[in-house]
Amino acid sequence: MSQPLDPRTVLFISDLHLTAERPAQAELFRRFMADIAPQARALYILGDFFEAWVGDDDLTQTFHADIAATLKQYAEQGLALYFMAGNRDFLAGPALAEATGWTHLEDPCVIDLFGVPTLLSHGDAWCTDDDAYQAFRRQVRTPAWQQQFLAQPIDARHATARSIREHSEQAKTEKRPSIMDVNPEAVRQALGTARVTRLIHGHTHRPAHHVLEVQGTQAERWVLPDWYETGGYLVCTPEGCRLEMIP
C-alpha cells in the first residue's frame, strides 16, 4: 500500500480498460478501491473505464455487475464518485450510473479543485491530427448511430466492438506516434476558452506533467496513466497534484 493520503485528497483515474479477459487489471482495481480510494474524499474516472461498453443491458454480465457493485459499495460509504465517458464507454447510461453510484460529467467540464478552476476531459477530442479517428468519433456520437447500434442484439454489439478494436489496433501500427497524441494548439485553445490554468485528461496513455504557456500565463497539463501493465492515479490536495503508481 502507498503512503497514507491527506483526507482532503481528490483522486483521478482513467483508461483502466477493464474486461473479464484481463483479470489482473480487475484485481488491481479492486485493490485500489479497497486500499487507496477510501482515504480520499472524491474519485473522478475520466473515461475508458471498461474496455468496451455496448449498452447498459451489459450489466447482465457477471464481470460488469461485480465491478459496478465494487464502486457502489464505496459510494454508499460516502466516497463521491464522478464519471466522464471515453471513446470506449461513451454508451454508458443511467442504469450504469445507478449501479455504480457515480455522477456523470460532460466532456469537457470545469471543476473547482481546491480553489483552482480545473478543466477535465477524456482527451480524445484534442487528437485533432488523427483525421480518421475524428471522423469515426463524430459518427458514433450521433444519436442516429447510437440508436441503430443499441437496437442490435447484444452479441452483435459485442462483435462490432471487437471488430472496431481490432481495426483500431491495426491502424495504430500505420500512424506516427505524434498523430495519436493531443494537438498542442488544441489544448491551448481549450484552456484559453475555459479560462483555466490546469487540465487533467487521459486517453493517450502517456502519463506526464506538462507545463505550458497559454495567453501569456503559465498552465499545467496532467496526463493520466493507463492500466494495461500496472495502475496509476493522480493525487490532488490543496498543495498541488502528483502522479502515483500502485505498488
Short mmCIF file of N, CA, C and O in Angstrom, two decimals, residues 14 46-47 84-85 106-109 119-126 137 199-203 224:
data_model
loop_
_atom_site.label_atom_id
_atom_site.label_comp_id
_atom_site.label_asym_id
_atom_site.label_seq_id
_atom_site.Cartn_x
_atom_site.Cartn_y
_atom_site.Cartn_z
N SER A 14 -8.06 6.99 -15.15
CA SER A 14 -8.68 6.80 -16.47
C SER A 14 -8.02 5.62 -17.15
O SER A 14 -7.00 5.10 -16.70
N LEU A 46 -12.03 9.34 -15.61
CA LEU A 46 -12.10 10.15 -16.83
C LEU A 46 -12.05 9.30 -18.10
O LEU A 46 -11.26 9.53 -19.01
N GLY A 47 -12.92 8.31 -18.15
CA GLY A 47 -13.14 7.61 -19.40
C GLY A 47 -12.36 6.33 -19.60
O GLY A 47 -11.34 6.07 -18.95
N MET A 84 -16.69 10.37 -16.39
CA MET A 84 -16.75 11.02 -17.70
C MET A 84 -16.48 9.95 -18.76
O MET A 84 -15.51 9.20 -18.65
N ALA A 85 -17.33 9.87 -19.75
CA ALA A 85 -17.19 8.82 -20.76
C ALA A 85 -15.97 9.04 -21.64
O ALA A 85 -15.57 10.17 -21.93
N GLU A 106 -20.14 15.82 -18.16
CA GLU A 106 -19.97 16.09 -19.59
C GLU A 106 -18.48 16.29 -19.89
O GLU A 106 -17.69 16.68 -19.04
N ASP A 107 -18.11 16.00 -21.13
CA ASP A 107 -16.73 16.15 -21.58
C ASP A 107 -16.66 17.27 -22.62
O ASP A 107 -17.29 17.17 -23.68
N PRO A 108 -15.90 18.35 -22.35
CA PRO A 108 -15.13 18.63 -21.14
C PRO A 108 -15.99 19.34 -20.11
O PRO A 108 -17.11 19.76 -20.40
N CYS A 109 -15.43 19.48 -18.92
CA CYS A 109 -16.10 20.27 -17.89
C CYS A 109 -15.05 20.90 -16.99
O CYS A 109 -13.89 20.45 -16.95
N LEU A 119 -9.86 22.11 -15.77
CA LEU A 119 -10.55 21.53 -16.92
C LEU A 119 -10.32 20.03 -16.94
O LEU A 119 -9.18 19.56 -16.88
N LEU A 120 -11.40 19.26 -17.03
CA LEU A 120 -11.33 17.80 -17.11
C LEU A 120 -11.82 17.35 -18.47
O LEU A 120 -12.78 17.88 -19.02
N SER A 121 -11.16 16.31 -19.02
CA SER A 121 -11.58 15.74 -20.29
C SER A 121 -11.03 14.33 -20.40
O SER A 121 -10.03 13.99 -19.75
N HIS A 122 -11.68 13.50 -21.23
CA HIS A 122 -11.04 12.24 -21.56
C HIS A 122 -9.80 12.51 -22.40
O HIS A 122 -8.75 11.91 -22.19
N GLY A 123 -9.91 13.43 -23.34
CA GLY A 123 -8.75 13.87 -24.11
C GLY A 123 -8.77 13.55 -25.58
O GLY A 123 -8.03 14.15 -26.37
N ASP A 124 -9.60 12.59 -26.02
CA ASP A 124 -9.54 12.16 -27.41
C ASP A 124 -10.01 13.24 -28.39
O ASP A 124 -9.58 13.25 -29.54
N ALA A 125 -10.84 14.16 -27.94
CA ALA A 125 -11.33 15.20 -28.84
C ALA A 125 -10.21 16.13 -29.29
O ALA A 125 -10.34 16.84 -30.29
N TRP A 126 -9.10 16.14 -28.56
CA TRP A 126 -7.99 17.02 -28.90
C TRP A 126 -6.91 16.33 -29.73
O TRP A 126 -5.89 16.94 -30.04
N ARG A 137 -15.14 9.30 -34.60
CA ARG A 137 -15.69 9.82 -33.34
C ARG A 137 -16.97 10.60 -33.59
O ARG A 137 -17.96 10.46 -32.86
N LEU A 199 -5.26 21.47 -16.50
CA LEU A 199 -6.00 20.49 -17.29
C LEU A 199 -5.61 19.09 -16.82
O LEU A 199 -4.42 18.82 -16.60
N ILE A 200 -6.61 18.22 -16.68
CA ILE A 200 -6.38 16.81 -16.36
C ILE A 200 -7.11 15.98 -17.40
O ILE A 200 -8.31 16.18 -17.63
N HIS A 201 -6.39 15.04 -18.04
CA HIS A 201 -7.05 14.19 -19.04
C HIS A 201 -6.34 12.85 -19.13
O HIS A 201 -5.26 12.63 -18.57
N GLY A 202 -6.95 11.93 -19.86
CA GLY A 202 -6.39 10.61 -20.10
C GLY A 202 -6.23 10.36 -21.59
O GLY A 202 -5.79 11.21 -22.34
N HIS A 203 -6.60 9.16 -22.03
CA HIS A 203 -6.70 8.72 -23.41
C HIS A 203 -5.37 8.37 -24.07
O HIS A 203 -5.27 7.35 -24.75
N LEU A 224 -3.10 11.26 -17.37
CA LEU A 224 -3.27 10.10 -16.50
C LEU A 224 -2.72 8.83 -17.15
O LEU A 224 -2.76 8.68 -18.38
#
